[in-house]
Coordinates of C-alpha atoms and ligand atoms in Angstrom, one line a residue:
M1 CA -18.5 -35.5 -39.9
V2 CA -16.1 -34.8 -37.2
V3 CA -15.3 -37.1 -34.3
I4 CA -13.4 -35.3 -31.4
G5 CA -11.4 -37.8 -29.3
A6 CA -9.9 -41.2 -30.1
G7 CA -10.5 -43.0 -26.8
Q8 CA -12.9 -45.9 -26.4
A9 CA -15.9 -43.7 -27.3
G10 CA -14.4 -42.0 -30.3
L11 CA -12.9 -45.2 -31.8
S12 CA -16.2 -47.0 -31.3
S13 CA -18.0 -44.2 -33.1
A14 CA -15.4 -44.2 -35.9
Y15 CA -15.8 -48.0 -36.3
H16 CA -19.5 -47.7 -36.7
L17 CA -19.2 -44.8 -39.1
R18 CA -16.8 -47.0 -41.2
R19 CA -19.1 -50.1 -41.0
T20 CA -22.1 -48.1 -42.3
G21 CA -20.2 -46.8 -45.3
F22 CA -18.6 -43.5 -44.2
E23 CA -15.1 -43.2 -45.6
P24 CA -12.3 -41.8 -43.4
E25 CA -11.0 -38.4 -44.6
R26 CA -13.7 -38.2 -47.3
D27 CA -16.8 -38.4 -45.0
F28 CA -15.4 -38.2 -41.5
V29 CA -12.3 -37.2 -39.6
V30 CA -11.2 -38.2 -36.1
L31 CA -9.2 -35.6 -34.2
D32 CA -7.3 -36.2 -31.0
H33 CA -4.9 -34.0 -29.1
A34 CA -3.0 -36.8 -27.3
P35 CA 0.4 -37.7 -28.8
Q36 CA -0.3 -41.4 -29.5
P37 CA -3.1 -44.0 -29.5
G38 CA -4.7 -45.1 -26.2
G39 CA -7.1 -42.3 -25.2
A40 CA -6.7 -41.4 -21.5
W41 CA -5.2 -44.9 -20.8
Q42 CA -1.8 -43.8 -22.2
F43 CA -1.5 -41.4 -19.2
R44 CA -2.4 -43.8 -16.4
W45 CA 0.2 -44.7 -13.8
P46 CA 2.5 -47.6 -14.4
T47 CA 1.2 -49.6 -11.4
L48 CA -2.3 -49.7 -12.8
T49 CA -1.5 -53.0 -14.5
Y50 CA -3.9 -54.6 -16.9
G51 CA -4.7 -57.2 -14.2
K52 CA -6.0 -54.5 -11.9
V53 CA -8.4 -53.1 -14.5
H54 CA -11.8 -54.7 -14.0
G55 CA -14.6 -54.5 -16.5
M56 CA -12.5 -53.2 -19.5
H57 CA -14.6 -54.1 -22.6
S58 CA -12.9 -54.6 -25.9
L59 CA -13.8 -52.2 -28.7
P60 CA -16.4 -53.4 -31.2
G61 CA -15.2 -55.8 -33.9
M62 CA -11.8 -56.8 -32.4
E63 CA -11.2 -58.5 -29.0
L64 CA -8.3 -57.6 -26.8
M65 CA -6.8 -61.1 -26.4
D66 CA -4.1 -62.7 -24.2
A67 CA -3.0 -59.4 -22.7
D68 CA -0.4 -59.9 -19.9
P69 CA -2.1 -58.9 -16.7
A70 CA 1.3 -57.8 -15.2
R71 CA 1.9 -55.2 -17.8
P72 CA 0.8 -51.5 -17.3
S73 CA -2.6 -51.0 -18.9
S74 CA -1.2 -47.8 -20.4
E75 CA 0.9 -49.9 -22.6
V76 CA -1.5 -52.8 -23.2
I77 CA -4.4 -50.5 -24.2
A78 CA -2.3 -48.1 -26.2
E79 CA -1.0 -51.0 -28.3
Y80 CA -4.4 -52.4 -28.7
F81 CA -5.9 -49.1 -29.8
D82 CA -3.1 -48.6 -32.2
H83 CA -3.7 -52.0 -33.8
Y84 CA -7.4 -51.3 -33.9
E85 CA -7.0 -47.9 -35.7
Q86 CA -4.8 -49.5 -38.3
T87 CA -6.9 -52.6 -38.8
F88 CA -10.0 -50.5 -39.5
D89 CA -8.1 -47.8 -41.2
L90 CA -9.5 -45.0 -39.0
R91 CA -6.8 -42.5 -39.8
V92 CA -6.9 -40.6 -36.5
R93 CA -5.3 -37.2 -36.9
R94 CA -3.0 -36.3 -33.9
P95 CA -2.0 -34.3 -32.2
V96 CA -4.9 -32.0 -33.1
D97 CA -6.3 -29.9 -30.3
V98 CA -9.9 -28.8 -30.8
R99 CA -10.2 -25.3 -29.3
T100 CA -13.8 -24.4 -30.0
V101 CA -16.9 -25.5 -31.9
R102 CA -19.1 -22.7 -33.2
E103 CA -22.0 -22.1 -35.4
G104 CA -21.0 -21.8 -39.1
D105 CA -23.1 -20.9 -42.2
R106 CA -26.0 -22.9 -43.7
G107 CA -26.5 -25.0 -40.6
R108 CA -22.9 -26.3 -40.4
L109 CA -20.7 -26.3 -37.4
L110 CA -17.1 -24.9 -37.4
V111 CA -14.6 -27.0 -35.5
E112 CA -11.6 -24.8 -34.9
T113 CA -8.4 -26.6 -34.1
S114 CA -4.6 -26.3 -33.8
A115 CA -4.5 -27.8 -37.3
G116 CA -7.1 -25.6 -39.0
T117 CA -10.9 -25.5 -39.2
W118 CA -13.3 -28.2 -40.3
S119 CA -16.9 -27.4 -41.3
T120 CA -19.3 -30.2 -40.5
R121 CA -23.0 -31.1 -40.6
A122 CA -22.7 -33.3 -37.4
L123 CA -20.3 -33.8 -34.6
I124 CA -19.5 -36.7 -32.3
N125 CA -17.9 -35.4 -29.1
A126 CA -15.9 -38.1 -27.4
T127 CA -13.5 -36.1 -25.3
G128 CA -13.8 -38.0 -22.0
T129 CA -12.9 -36.5 -18.7
W130 CA -9.2 -37.0 -18.2
D131 CA -8.3 -33.5 -19.4
R132 CA -10.5 -31.9 -16.7
P133 CA -9.3 -33.2 -13.3
F134 CA -11.6 -31.8 -10.5
W135 CA -9.8 -30.0 -7.6
P136 CA -12.1 -28.9 -4.9
R137 CA -11.2 -25.7 -3.0
Y138 CA -10.7 -25.5 0.7
P139 CA -9.7 -22.6 2.9
G140 CA -5.9 -22.3 3.3
Q141 CA -5.1 -24.5 0.3
E142 CA -2.6 -22.0 -1.1
T143 CA -0.7 -21.9 2.2
F144 CA 0.2 -25.6 2.3
R145 CA 4.0 -26.0 2.2
G146 CA 3.9 -29.6 1.0
R147 CA 3.0 -31.0 -2.3
Q148 CA -0.5 -31.3 -3.8
L149 CA -1.3 -33.5 -6.7
H150 CA -4.3 -35.0 -8.4
T151 CA -5.0 -38.6 -9.5
A152 CA -4.3 -37.3 -13.1
Q153 CA -0.6 -36.8 -12.0
Y154 CA -0.3 -39.8 -9.7
P155 CA 3.1 -41.3 -10.4
G156 CA 2.8 -44.7 -8.6
P157 CA 3.6 -45.3 -4.9
E158 CA 7.4 -45.1 -4.7
E159 CA 7.4 -41.3 -4.7
F160 CA 5.5 -41.4 -1.4
A161 CA 8.1 -43.3 0.5
G162 CA 8.6 -41.9 4.0
Q163 CA 6.0 -39.2 3.5
R164 CA 2.8 -38.4 5.5
V165 CA 0.1 -38.5 2.9
V166 CA -3.6 -37.3 3.1
V167 CA -5.7 -38.9 0.3
V168 CA -9.0 -37.1 -0.4
G169 CA -11.8 -38.9 -2.2
G170 CA -14.1 -41.9 -1.7
G171 CA -14.0 -43.4 -5.2
T172 CA -12.0 -46.3 -6.8
S173 CA -9.0 -44.1 -7.4
G174 CA -8.7 -42.9 -3.8
T175 CA -8.9 -46.5 -2.4
Q176 CA -6.5 -47.8 -5.0
H177 CA -4.0 -45.0 -4.2
L178 CA -4.2 -45.7 -0.5
M179 CA -3.7 -49.4 -0.8
E180 CA -0.6 -48.8 -3.0
I181 CA 0.9 -46.0 -1.0
A182 CA 0.4 -47.4 2.5
P183 CA 3.3 -49.8 2.5
Y184 CA 5.7 -47.0 1.4
A185 CA 4.4 -44.0 3.3
A186 CA 5.3 -42.9 6.8
E187 CA 1.5 -42.4 7.4
T188 CA -1.7 -42.2 5.4
T189 CA -4.9 -40.5 6.2
W190 CA -8.1 -41.0 4.2
V191 CA -10.8 -38.3 4.1
T192 CA -14.0 -38.3 2.2
R193 CA -17.0 -36.0 2.0
R194 CA -19.5 -38.8 2.5
P195 CA -19.0 -42.1 4.4
P196 CA -17.9 -44.6 1.7
V197 CA -20.5 -47.2 0.8
F198 CA -19.0 -50.6 0.1
H199 CA -21.1 -52.8 -2.1
E200 CA -21.6 -56.3 -0.7
G201 CA -22.0 -59.3 -3.0
P202 CA -21.1 -59.6 -6.7
F203 CA -21.5 -56.5 -8.9
D204 CA -23.9 -58.0 -11.4
E205 CA -25.5 -56.7 -14.6
G206 CA -28.6 -55.7 -12.7
T207 CA -26.7 -53.4 -10.3
G208 CA -24.8 -51.9 -13.3
R209 CA -27.9 -51.3 -15.2
A210 CA -29.6 -49.6 -12.3
A211 CA -26.6 -47.4 -11.7
V212 CA -26.5 -46.4 -15.4
A213 CA -30.2 -45.6 -15.3
L214 CA -29.7 -43.2 -12.4
V215 CA -26.9 -41.3 -14.2
E216 CA -29.0 -41.3 -17.3
E217 CA -31.9 -39.6 -15.5
R218 CA -29.5 -36.8 -14.3
V219 CA -28.3 -36.0 -17.8
R220 CA -31.8 -36.1 -19.1
Q221 CA -32.6 -33.4 -16.6
G222 CA -29.6 -31.3 -17.7
L223 CA -27.6 -31.9 -14.5
P224 CA -23.9 -32.6 -14.6
P225 CA -23.3 -36.4 -14.7
Q226 CA -22.2 -38.2 -11.6
S227 CA -19.7 -41.0 -11.7
V228 CA -21.1 -44.5 -11.8
V229 CA -19.2 -45.4 -8.6
S230 CA -21.0 -42.6 -6.7
V231 CA -24.2 -44.5 -7.5
T232 CA -23.0 -48.1 -7.1
G233 CA -20.6 -47.8 -4.1
L234 CA -17.3 -49.5 -4.0
P235 CA -17.0 -53.3 -4.6
L236 CA -16.1 -55.1 -1.4
N237 CA -13.5 -57.6 -2.6
D238 CA -10.8 -59.4 -0.6
T239 CA -8.1 -56.7 -1.2
I240 CA -10.5 -54.1 0.1
R241 CA -11.5 -56.2 3.1
R242 CA -7.8 -56.7 4.0
A243 CA -7.2 -52.9 3.7
I244 CA -10.2 -52.2 6.0
D245 CA -8.9 -54.8 8.5
D246 CA -5.4 -53.3 8.4
G247 CA -6.8 -49.8 9.0
V248 CA -5.6 -48.5 5.6
L249 CA -9.2 -47.6 4.7
D250 CA -10.1 -46.0 8.0
R251 CA -11.9 -43.0 6.8
L252 CA -12.2 -39.5 8.4
P253 CA -14.8 -36.9 7.4
M254 CA -13.6 -34.1 5.2
F255 CA -11.3 -31.6 6.9
D256 CA -12.4 -28.0 7.3
R257 CA -9.2 -26.2 6.3
I258 CA -5.7 -26.7 5.1
T259 CA -2.8 -25.2 7.0
P260 CA 0.9 -24.8 6.0
D261 CA 1.6 -28.1 7.7
G262 CA -1.4 -30.3 7.1
V263 CA -5.2 -30.3 7.5
E264 CA -7.5 -29.3 10.4
W265 CA -11.1 -29.9 11.5
D266 CA -13.3 -27.5 13.4
D267 CA -13.4 -29.9 16.4
G268 CA -9.7 -29.2 16.9
R269 CA -8.3 -32.4 15.4
R270 CA -5.3 -32.0 13.0
V271 CA -3.1 -34.2 10.9
D272 CA 0.3 -33.1 9.7
A273 CA 1.1 -33.9 6.1
D274 CA 3.8 -33.7 3.4
I275 CA 1.5 -34.5 0.5
I276 CA -2.2 -34.0 -0.2
L277 CA -3.4 -36.3 -3.0
W278 CA -6.7 -35.3 -4.5
A279 CA -8.5 -38.3 -5.8
T280 CA -11.5 -36.2 -6.4
G281 CA -12.5 -37.2 -9.9
F282 CA -12.9 -35.6 -13.2
R283 CA -15.5 -33.5 -15.1
A284 CA -16.6 -33.8 -18.7
A285 CA -14.0 -32.1 -21.0
I286 CA -16.5 -30.1 -23.0
D287 CA -15.3 -26.5 -22.6
H288 CA -14.7 -26.3 -26.4
L289 CA -18.4 -26.6 -26.9
A290 CA -19.1 -23.4 -24.8
P291 CA -20.0 -21.2 -27.8
L292 CA -22.9 -23.5 -28.7
R293 CA -24.5 -22.7 -25.3
L294 CA -25.7 -26.2 -24.7
R295 CA -25.4 -26.1 -20.9
E296 CA -28.6 -26.0 -18.9
P297 CA -29.0 -23.9 -15.8
G298 CA -28.3 -27.1 -13.8
G299 CA -24.7 -27.1 -15.3
G300 CA -25.0 -30.2 -17.5
I301 CA -25.9 -30.7 -21.1
R302 CA -29.3 -32.3 -21.6
V303 CA -28.9 -35.5 -23.5
E304 CA -31.4 -38.0 -24.9
G305 CA -29.6 -41.2 -25.8
T306 CA -26.4 -39.5 -27.0
R307 CA -28.0 -36.6 -28.7
A308 CA -27.8 -33.1 -27.2
V309 CA -31.5 -32.1 -26.8
A310 CA -30.7 -28.5 -27.7
D311 CA -28.9 -29.4 -30.9
P312 CA -29.5 -32.7 -32.8
R313 CA -26.3 -32.2 -34.8
I314 CA -24.3 -32.9 -31.7
H315 CA -23.8 -36.3 -30.0
L316 CA -22.0 -36.8 -26.7
V317 CA -20.5 -40.3 -26.5
G318 CA -18.7 -41.4 -23.4
Y319 CA -20.6 -38.8 -21.5
G320 CA -22.6 -39.5 -18.3
P321 CA -24.3 -42.9 -18.5
S322 CA -22.0 -44.0 -21.4
A323 CA -18.8 -43.1 -19.5
S324 CA -17.6 -46.7 -19.2
T325 CA -15.9 -48.9 -21.8
I326 CA -19.1 -50.9 -22.4
G327 CA -21.3 -47.7 -22.4
A328 CA -19.0 -46.0 -24.9
N329 CA -19.2 -49.0 -27.2
R330 CA -23.0 -48.9 -27.2
A331 CA -23.2 -45.1 -27.4
G332 CA -20.9 -45.0 -30.5
R333 CA -23.3 -47.3 -32.4
S334 CA -26.3 -45.4 -31.3
A335 CA -24.8 -42.0 -32.2
V336 CA -23.9 -43.2 -35.7
R337 CA -27.5 -44.5 -36.2
D338 CA -29.0 -41.2 -35.2
I339 CA -26.6 -39.2 -37.3
R340 CA -27.3 -41.3 -40.4
R341 CA -31.0 -40.4 -39.9
L342 CA -30.2 -36.8 -39.4
L343 CA -28.1 -36.6 -42.6
A344 CA -30.8 -38.5 -44.5
G345 CA -33.4 -35.9 -43.3
V346 CA -35.4 -38.2 -41.1
P347 CA -36.9 -36.2 -38.2
V348 CA -34.7 -36.9 -35.1
A349 CA -37.5 -37.8 -32.7
A350 CA -39.1 -40.2 -35.2
Ligands
FAD401 C1 -8.1 -44.8 -13.4 C2 -9.2 -45.2 -14.2 C3 -9.5 -46.5 -14.4 C4 -10.7 -46.9 -15.2 N1 -10.9 -48.2 -15.3 C5 -12.0 -48.6 -16.1 C6 -12.4 -49.9 -16.2 O1 -11.7 -50.8 -15.7 N2 -13.5 -50.2 -17.0 C7 -14.2 -49.2 -17.6 O2 -15.2 -49.6 -18.2 N3 -13.9 -47.9 -17.4 C8 -12.9 -47.6 -16.7 N4 -12.6 -46.3 -16.5 C9 -13.4 -45.3 -17.1 C10 -12.8 -45.3 -18.6 O3 -11.6 -44.6 -18.6 C11 -13.7 -44.8 -19.5 O4 -14.9 -45.5 -19.5 C12 -13.3 -44.9 -21.0 O5 -12.0 -45.4 -21.2 C13 -13.3 -43.5 -21.4 O6 -13.2 -43.5 -22.8 P1 -13.5 -42.1 -23.6 O7 -13.2 -42.4 -25.0 O8 -14.8 -41.5 -23.2 O9 -12.4 -41.1 -23.0 P2 -10.8 -41.0 -23.1 O10 -10.1 -42.3 -23.1 O11 -10.4 -40.0 -22.1 O12 -10.6 -40.4 -24.6 C14 -10.9 -39.0 -24.8 C15 -9.9 -38.6 -25.9 O13 -10.3 -37.3 -26.3 C16 -9.1 -36.5 -26.5 N5 -9.5 -35.1 -26.3 C17 -10.0 -34.5 -25.2 N6 -10.2 -33.2 -25.4 C18 -9.8 -33.0 -26.6 C19 -9.8 -31.8 -27.4 N7 -10.3 -30.6 -27.0 N8 -9.3 -31.9 -28.7 C20 -8.8 -33.1 -29.2 N9 -8.8 -34.2 -28.5 C21 -9.4 -34.2 -27.2 C22 -8.1 -37.0 -25.5 O14 -6.8 -36.8 -25.9 C23 -8.5 -38.5 -25.4 O15 -7.6 -39.3 -26.3 C24 -11.5 -45.9 -15.7 C25 -11.2 -44.5 -15.5 C26 -10.1 -44.2 -14.7 C27 -9.8 -42.7 -14.5

């Protein structure tokens, strides 16, 4: 068994493998190309403190206790994952980059990596999205004389001091960047494709479940998964209310083109800018699975639970509806249950 990725989804899967009698190194291996424990969290900007992260669920079997809310989540979670890997003896191999997965002999899959090839009867893919930032393309983009960067490279607000910044994107990252940058920048402009929808009232379990069900339906149809925020809208808390009142979250529709000095709309409006910050989200990091031809014409992989419909040996954990910390926890357990049945020869649909 090979698990690719040691973020929340991969570690949850490895924990359940261990609990159900699989031995690390003998029966399964976890491969990760990041330099240290922490999954994508290790790369998040220092001002994303643990106190700013809402709805982070602990991994199964070990609570994250008494974390200092003022510390960067990159440190808090990296330490917690490290401790978790050691406690449950998961023996993650890193840095190991998985380059491709292809069909092998006798129904096995070949996992080709920077550290050699593994042959396996089943695969848990838990590679998240951080490695595939999504940059939309707009006319004139290459002519811009300023700096363009993506959320994946966001360094924290100080670097924006005195700059005119255009932030693109209506998700949580975009609003968080704006609220952080505004006090430092000379000027901020927020543009989004669709008008942002702020979610009134508490974000309860029912709302969460309904959002997950919508994303689930998309992946069942083989469409690329949407982010859960695009379904739920943004939570309207006091900080967001203040930013709306202060004009920081005053949104403009998407511009039509980029010029050397800024952005322009067809109606003649223009905004000069030194920096364009693309908070335009991420896509599933699954290019290494391309030789298996799992993608549907709609562009996504059809998934039932966590199992790829086209190939029951492959489970996608942390993909689509399970792309949250709580979803990844549940998906890890369910993938392991399915794989145990597969290896025992029980029909998958039974
Ligand atoms: C800014 C931000 C804040 C968030 N806050 C929250 C929150 O508060 N609560 C919440 O529930 N969710 C939050 N999320 C979503 C959250 O990150 C995910 O739900 C969860 O942490 C993702 O876990 P994962 O294991 O699927 O992915 P990751 O943490 O990205 O782990 C994937 C791992 O796979 C490895 N990998 C990828 N490709 C390869 C390859 N080819 N070969 C080898 N290794 C590979 C990577 O190195 C990485 O370690 C947030 C996301 C972002 C971007």
